[in-house]
C-alpha positions as a printed NumPy array, in Angstrom:
array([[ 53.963, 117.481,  82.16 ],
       [ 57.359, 116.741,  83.648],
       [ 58.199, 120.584,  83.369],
       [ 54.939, 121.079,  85.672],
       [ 55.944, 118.584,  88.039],
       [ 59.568, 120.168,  88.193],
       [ 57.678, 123.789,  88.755],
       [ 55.873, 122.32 ,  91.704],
       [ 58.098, 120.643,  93.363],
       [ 60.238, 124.152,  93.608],
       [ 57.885, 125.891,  94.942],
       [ 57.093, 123.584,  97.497],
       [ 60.461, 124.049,  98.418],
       [ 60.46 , 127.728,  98.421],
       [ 57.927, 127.843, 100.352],
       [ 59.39 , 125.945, 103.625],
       [ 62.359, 128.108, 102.533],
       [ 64.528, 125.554, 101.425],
       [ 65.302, 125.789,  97.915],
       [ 68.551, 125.096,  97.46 ],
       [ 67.681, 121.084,  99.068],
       [ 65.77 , 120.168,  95.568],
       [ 69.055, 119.08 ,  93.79 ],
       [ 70.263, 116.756,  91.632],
       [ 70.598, 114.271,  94.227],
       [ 66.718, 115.092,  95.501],
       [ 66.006, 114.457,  91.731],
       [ 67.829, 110.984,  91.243],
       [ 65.638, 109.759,  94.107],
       [ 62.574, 110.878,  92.796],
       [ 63.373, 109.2  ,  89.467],
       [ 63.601, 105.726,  90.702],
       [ 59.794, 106.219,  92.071],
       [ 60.276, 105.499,  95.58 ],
       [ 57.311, 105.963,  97.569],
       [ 58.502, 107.241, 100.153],
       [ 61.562, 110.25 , 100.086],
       [ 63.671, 111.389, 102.987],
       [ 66.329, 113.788, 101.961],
       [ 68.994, 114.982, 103.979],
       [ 69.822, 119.212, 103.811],
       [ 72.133, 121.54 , 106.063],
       [ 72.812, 125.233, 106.832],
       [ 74.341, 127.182, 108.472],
       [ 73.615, 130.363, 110.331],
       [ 76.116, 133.303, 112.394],
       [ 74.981, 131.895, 115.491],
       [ 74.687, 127.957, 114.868],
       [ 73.468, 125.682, 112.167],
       [ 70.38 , 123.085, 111.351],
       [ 70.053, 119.787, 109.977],
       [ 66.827, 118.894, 108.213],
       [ 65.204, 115.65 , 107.186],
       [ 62.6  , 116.063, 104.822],
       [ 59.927, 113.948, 104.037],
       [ 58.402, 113.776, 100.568],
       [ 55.295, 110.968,  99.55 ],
       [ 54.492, 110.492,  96.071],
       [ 51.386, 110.937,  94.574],
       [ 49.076, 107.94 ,  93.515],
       [ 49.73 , 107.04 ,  90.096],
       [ 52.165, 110.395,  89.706],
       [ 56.09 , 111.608,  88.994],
       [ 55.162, 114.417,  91.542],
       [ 56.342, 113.997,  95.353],
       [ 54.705, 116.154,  98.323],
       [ 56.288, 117.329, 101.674],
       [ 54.768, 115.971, 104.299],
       [ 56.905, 117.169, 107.168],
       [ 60.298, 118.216, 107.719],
       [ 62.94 , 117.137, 110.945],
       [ 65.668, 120.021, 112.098],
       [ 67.862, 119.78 , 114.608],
       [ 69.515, 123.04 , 115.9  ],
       [ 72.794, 123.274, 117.273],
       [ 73.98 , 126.811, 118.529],
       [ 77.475, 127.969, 117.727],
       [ 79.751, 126.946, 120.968],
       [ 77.212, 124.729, 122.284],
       [ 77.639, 120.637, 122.764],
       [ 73.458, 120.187, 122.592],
       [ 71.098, 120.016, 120.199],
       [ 67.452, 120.19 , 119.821],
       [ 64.756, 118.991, 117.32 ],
       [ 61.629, 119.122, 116.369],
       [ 59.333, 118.177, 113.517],
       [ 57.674, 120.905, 111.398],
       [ 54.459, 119.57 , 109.735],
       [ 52.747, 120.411, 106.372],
       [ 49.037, 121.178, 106.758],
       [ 46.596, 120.788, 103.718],
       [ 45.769, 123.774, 102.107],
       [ 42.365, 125.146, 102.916],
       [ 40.222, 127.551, 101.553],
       [ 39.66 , 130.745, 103.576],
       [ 37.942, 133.984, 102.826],
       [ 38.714, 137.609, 103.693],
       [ 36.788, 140.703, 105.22 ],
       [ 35.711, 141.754, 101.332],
       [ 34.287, 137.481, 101.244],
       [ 37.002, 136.531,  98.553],
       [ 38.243, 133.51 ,  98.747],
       [ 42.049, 132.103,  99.117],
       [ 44.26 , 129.303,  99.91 ],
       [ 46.24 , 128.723, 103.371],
       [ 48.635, 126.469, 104.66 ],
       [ 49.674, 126.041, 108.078],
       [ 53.05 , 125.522, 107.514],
       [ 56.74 , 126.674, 108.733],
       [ 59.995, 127.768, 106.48 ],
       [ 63.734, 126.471, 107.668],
       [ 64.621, 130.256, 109.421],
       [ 61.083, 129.882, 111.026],
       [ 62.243, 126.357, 112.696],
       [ 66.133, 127.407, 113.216],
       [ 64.643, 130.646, 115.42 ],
       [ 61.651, 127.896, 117.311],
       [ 64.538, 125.979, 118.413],
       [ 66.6  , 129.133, 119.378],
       [ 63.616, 129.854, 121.887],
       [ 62.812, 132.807, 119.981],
       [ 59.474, 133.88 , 119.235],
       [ 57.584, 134.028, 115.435],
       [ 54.33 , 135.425, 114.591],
       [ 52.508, 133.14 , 112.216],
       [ 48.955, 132.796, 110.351],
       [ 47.218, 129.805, 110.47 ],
       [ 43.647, 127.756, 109.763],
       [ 41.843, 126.628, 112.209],
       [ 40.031, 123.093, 111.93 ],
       [ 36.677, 125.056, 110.434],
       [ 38.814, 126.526, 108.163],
       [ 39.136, 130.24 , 110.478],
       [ 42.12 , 131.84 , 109.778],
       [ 43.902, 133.484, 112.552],
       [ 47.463, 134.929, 113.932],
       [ 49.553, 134.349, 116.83 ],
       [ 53.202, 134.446, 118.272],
       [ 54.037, 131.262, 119.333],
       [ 57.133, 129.804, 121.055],
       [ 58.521, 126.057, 121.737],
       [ 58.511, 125.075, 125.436],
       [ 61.836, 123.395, 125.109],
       [ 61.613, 122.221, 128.707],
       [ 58.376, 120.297, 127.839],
       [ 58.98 , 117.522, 125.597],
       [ 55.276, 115.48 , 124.821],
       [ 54.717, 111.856, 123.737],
       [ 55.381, 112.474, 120.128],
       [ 58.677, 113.525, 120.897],
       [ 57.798, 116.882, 120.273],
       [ 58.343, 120.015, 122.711],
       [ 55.423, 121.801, 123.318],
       [ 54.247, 124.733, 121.027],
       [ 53.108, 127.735, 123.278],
       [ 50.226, 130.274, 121.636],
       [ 51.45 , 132.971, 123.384],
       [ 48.203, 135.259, 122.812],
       [ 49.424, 138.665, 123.45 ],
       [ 46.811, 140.559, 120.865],
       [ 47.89 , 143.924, 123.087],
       [ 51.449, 143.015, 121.801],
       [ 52.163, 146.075, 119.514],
       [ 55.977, 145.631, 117.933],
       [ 56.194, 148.963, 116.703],
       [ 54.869, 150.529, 119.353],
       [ 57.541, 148.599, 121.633],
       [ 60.309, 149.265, 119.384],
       [ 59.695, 152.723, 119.5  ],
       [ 60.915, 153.004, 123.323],
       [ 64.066, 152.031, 121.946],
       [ 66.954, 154.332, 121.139],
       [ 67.112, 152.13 , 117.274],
       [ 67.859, 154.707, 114.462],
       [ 66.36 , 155.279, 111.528],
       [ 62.868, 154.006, 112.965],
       [ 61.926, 157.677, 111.881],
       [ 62.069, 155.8  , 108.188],
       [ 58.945, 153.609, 107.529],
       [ 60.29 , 151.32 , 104.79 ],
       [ 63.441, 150.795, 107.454],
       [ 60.669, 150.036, 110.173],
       [ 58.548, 147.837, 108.505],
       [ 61.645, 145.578, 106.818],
       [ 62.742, 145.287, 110.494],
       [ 59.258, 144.343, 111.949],
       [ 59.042, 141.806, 109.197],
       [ 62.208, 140.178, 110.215],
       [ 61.328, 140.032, 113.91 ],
       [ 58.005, 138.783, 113.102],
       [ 59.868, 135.38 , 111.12 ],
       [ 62.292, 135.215, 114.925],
       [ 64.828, 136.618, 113.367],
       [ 67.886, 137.986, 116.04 ],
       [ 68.472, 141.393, 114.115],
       [ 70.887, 142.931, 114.261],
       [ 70.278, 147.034, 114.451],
       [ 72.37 , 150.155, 115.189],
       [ 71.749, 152.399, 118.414],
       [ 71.702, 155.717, 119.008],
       [ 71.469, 156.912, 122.367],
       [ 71.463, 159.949, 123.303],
       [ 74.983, 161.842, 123.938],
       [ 76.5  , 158.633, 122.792],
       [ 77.643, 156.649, 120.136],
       [ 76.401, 154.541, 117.508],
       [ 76.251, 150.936, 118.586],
       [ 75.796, 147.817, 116.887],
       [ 73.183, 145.53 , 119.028],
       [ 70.882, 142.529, 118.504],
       [ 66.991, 142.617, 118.945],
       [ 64.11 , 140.061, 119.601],
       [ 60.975, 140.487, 120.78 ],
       [ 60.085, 139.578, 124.372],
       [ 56.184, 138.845, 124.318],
       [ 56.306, 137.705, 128.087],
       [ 57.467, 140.779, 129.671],
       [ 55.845, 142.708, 126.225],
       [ 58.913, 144.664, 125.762],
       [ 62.36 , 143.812, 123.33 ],
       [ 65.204, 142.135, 124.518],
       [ 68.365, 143.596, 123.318],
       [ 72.067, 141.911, 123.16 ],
       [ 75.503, 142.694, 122.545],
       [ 77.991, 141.852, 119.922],
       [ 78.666, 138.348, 122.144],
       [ 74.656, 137.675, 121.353],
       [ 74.259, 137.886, 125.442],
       [ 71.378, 139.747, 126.519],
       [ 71.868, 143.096, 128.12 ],
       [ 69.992, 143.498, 131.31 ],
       [ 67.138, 146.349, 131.741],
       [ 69.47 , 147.902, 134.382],
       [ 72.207, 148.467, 132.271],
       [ 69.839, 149.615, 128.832],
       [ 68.361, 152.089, 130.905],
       [ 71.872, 153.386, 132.262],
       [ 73.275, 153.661, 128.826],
       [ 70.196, 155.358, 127.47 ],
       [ 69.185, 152.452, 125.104],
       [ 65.837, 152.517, 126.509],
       [ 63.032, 155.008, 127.4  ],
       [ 63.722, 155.491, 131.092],
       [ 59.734, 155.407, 132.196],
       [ 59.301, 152.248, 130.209],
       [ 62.252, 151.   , 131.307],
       [ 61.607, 151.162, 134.709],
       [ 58.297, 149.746, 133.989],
       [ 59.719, 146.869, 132.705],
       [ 61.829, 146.182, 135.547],
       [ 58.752, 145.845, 137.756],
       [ 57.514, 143.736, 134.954],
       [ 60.553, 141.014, 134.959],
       [ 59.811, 141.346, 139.023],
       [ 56.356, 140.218, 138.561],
       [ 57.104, 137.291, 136.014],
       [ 60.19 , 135.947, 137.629],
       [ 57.874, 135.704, 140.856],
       [ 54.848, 134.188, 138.976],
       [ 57.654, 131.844, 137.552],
       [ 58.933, 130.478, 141.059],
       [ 55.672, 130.181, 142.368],
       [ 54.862, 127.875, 139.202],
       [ 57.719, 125.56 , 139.888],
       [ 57.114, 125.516, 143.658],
       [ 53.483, 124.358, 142.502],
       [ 54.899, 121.807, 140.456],
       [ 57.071, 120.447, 142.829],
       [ 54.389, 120.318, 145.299],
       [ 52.088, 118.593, 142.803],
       [ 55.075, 115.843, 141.734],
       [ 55.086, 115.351, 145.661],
       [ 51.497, 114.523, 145.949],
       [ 51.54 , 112.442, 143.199],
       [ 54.692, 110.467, 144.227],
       [ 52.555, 109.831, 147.745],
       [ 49.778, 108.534, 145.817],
       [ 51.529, 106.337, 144.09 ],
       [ 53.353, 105.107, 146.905],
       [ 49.886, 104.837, 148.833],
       [ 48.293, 102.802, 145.751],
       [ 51.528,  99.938, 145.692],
       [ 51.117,  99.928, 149.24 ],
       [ 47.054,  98.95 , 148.838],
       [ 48.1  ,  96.505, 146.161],
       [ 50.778,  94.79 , 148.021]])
């Protein structure tokens, strides 16, 4: 029995992608039969590193612990802030495929899932709905909306027309000719991964250059060896980019940076009127 309980409690760990947390310290604290567990972990990444706090509750008359939910907070390399947010277990639920078989799904998130959330870049995840409909989405944290839980806001950024490899594709990345090469890449971008891939423009030379996917303006944003994105004006002048797309894309960015300040000049408008309410309701009171 206790070799069953070890077995489950690592992979409930590998599945949130933190392994190397159940240790022997983990272990001492589930031996005493506390009900309650939170256990402190840390790693860190090329471009920053994440604390987590994880929360395990032990089963009902059981040596076995569950995790419940998991804290990180993300601090980028040469940066004074941080950010946090908490990453929640979902029960499992039973789901069936297009052939009616049925299966088992979490909604859930892994460490390098929650490190690349709080580094505003986007992952592509399957979930359950409530009725037990299982589904897929690229979603993003707001990080300039925080809500009432203390949470930031978790954007469902429903592009289905989003095609990755498609996208990538107007991109001078080698060896995208190779589809084992293609689809290990895709498969990184898809966890929010910042990848790192080599160029190879035409007439030039091999480069070195980080990708990400950029579902707003449905193109790839690209950045140097300093991790600092390279504007569309300057891929397209050192052939990095398919010149029709990228000019494309610039009127793209044109359109979204304009829907962006009319957004904020809406919300400043609507803080206004609600500030003159206000004031109007005291002065009714008083």
């Amino acid at each position: 029995m206790e070799n069953e309980v070890d077995k489950s409690h690592v992979t409930q760990f590998r599945r949130i992608g933190m392994e190397e947390a159940y240790n022997e310290d983990l272990k001492n604290k589930m031996a005493q039969g506390l009900a309650k567990i939170e256990h402190t972990y840390s790693k860190a990444y090329d471009d920053g590193k994440v604390d987590a706090v994880i929360h395990l509750q032990k089963f009902p008359a059981l040596d076995a612990y569950e995790i419940k939910k998991f804290d990180l907070t993300v601090q980028q390399a040469g940066q004074d802030n941080k950010v946090s947010q908490t990453f929640y277990i979902g029960a499992s639920k039973k789901i069936y495929d297009e052939d009616g078989n049925a299966a088992y799904r979490q909604n859930k998130y892994t460490l390098k899932e929650g490190y690349n959330l709080l580094s505003e870049r986007p992952v592509f995840k399957q979930f359950v709905s409530k009725d037990g409909a299982p589904y897929e989405d690229w979603i993003k944290l707001n990080l300039q909306n925080k809500l009432a839980n203390g949470n930031h806001e978790t954007i469902f950024l429903k592009k289905p027309d989003f095609h990755l490899e498609q996208t990538l594709k107007e991109y001078s990345i080698k060896d995208l000719t190779n589809p084992q090469y293609t689809v290990s890449l895709m498969e990184s971008l898809y966890r929010g991964n910042l990848q790192l891939t080599t160029f190879t423009p035409k007439d030039g030379q091999a480069e070195k250059l980080y990708v990400s996917p950029n579902l707003e303006t449905g193109s790839i944003n690209v950045y140097g060896a300093d991790r600092k994105q390279i504007p569309t004006e300057k891929l397209i002048e050192r052939n990095l980019i398919a010149k029709d797309f990228g000019e494309k894309l610039l009127q793209v960015e044109k359109l979204v940076q304009e829907q962006k300040q009319t957004q904020k000049q809406e919300q400043k408008q609507e803080q206004k009127q609600n500030i003159t309410k206000e004031h109007k309701h005291r002065q009714k009171i008083s």
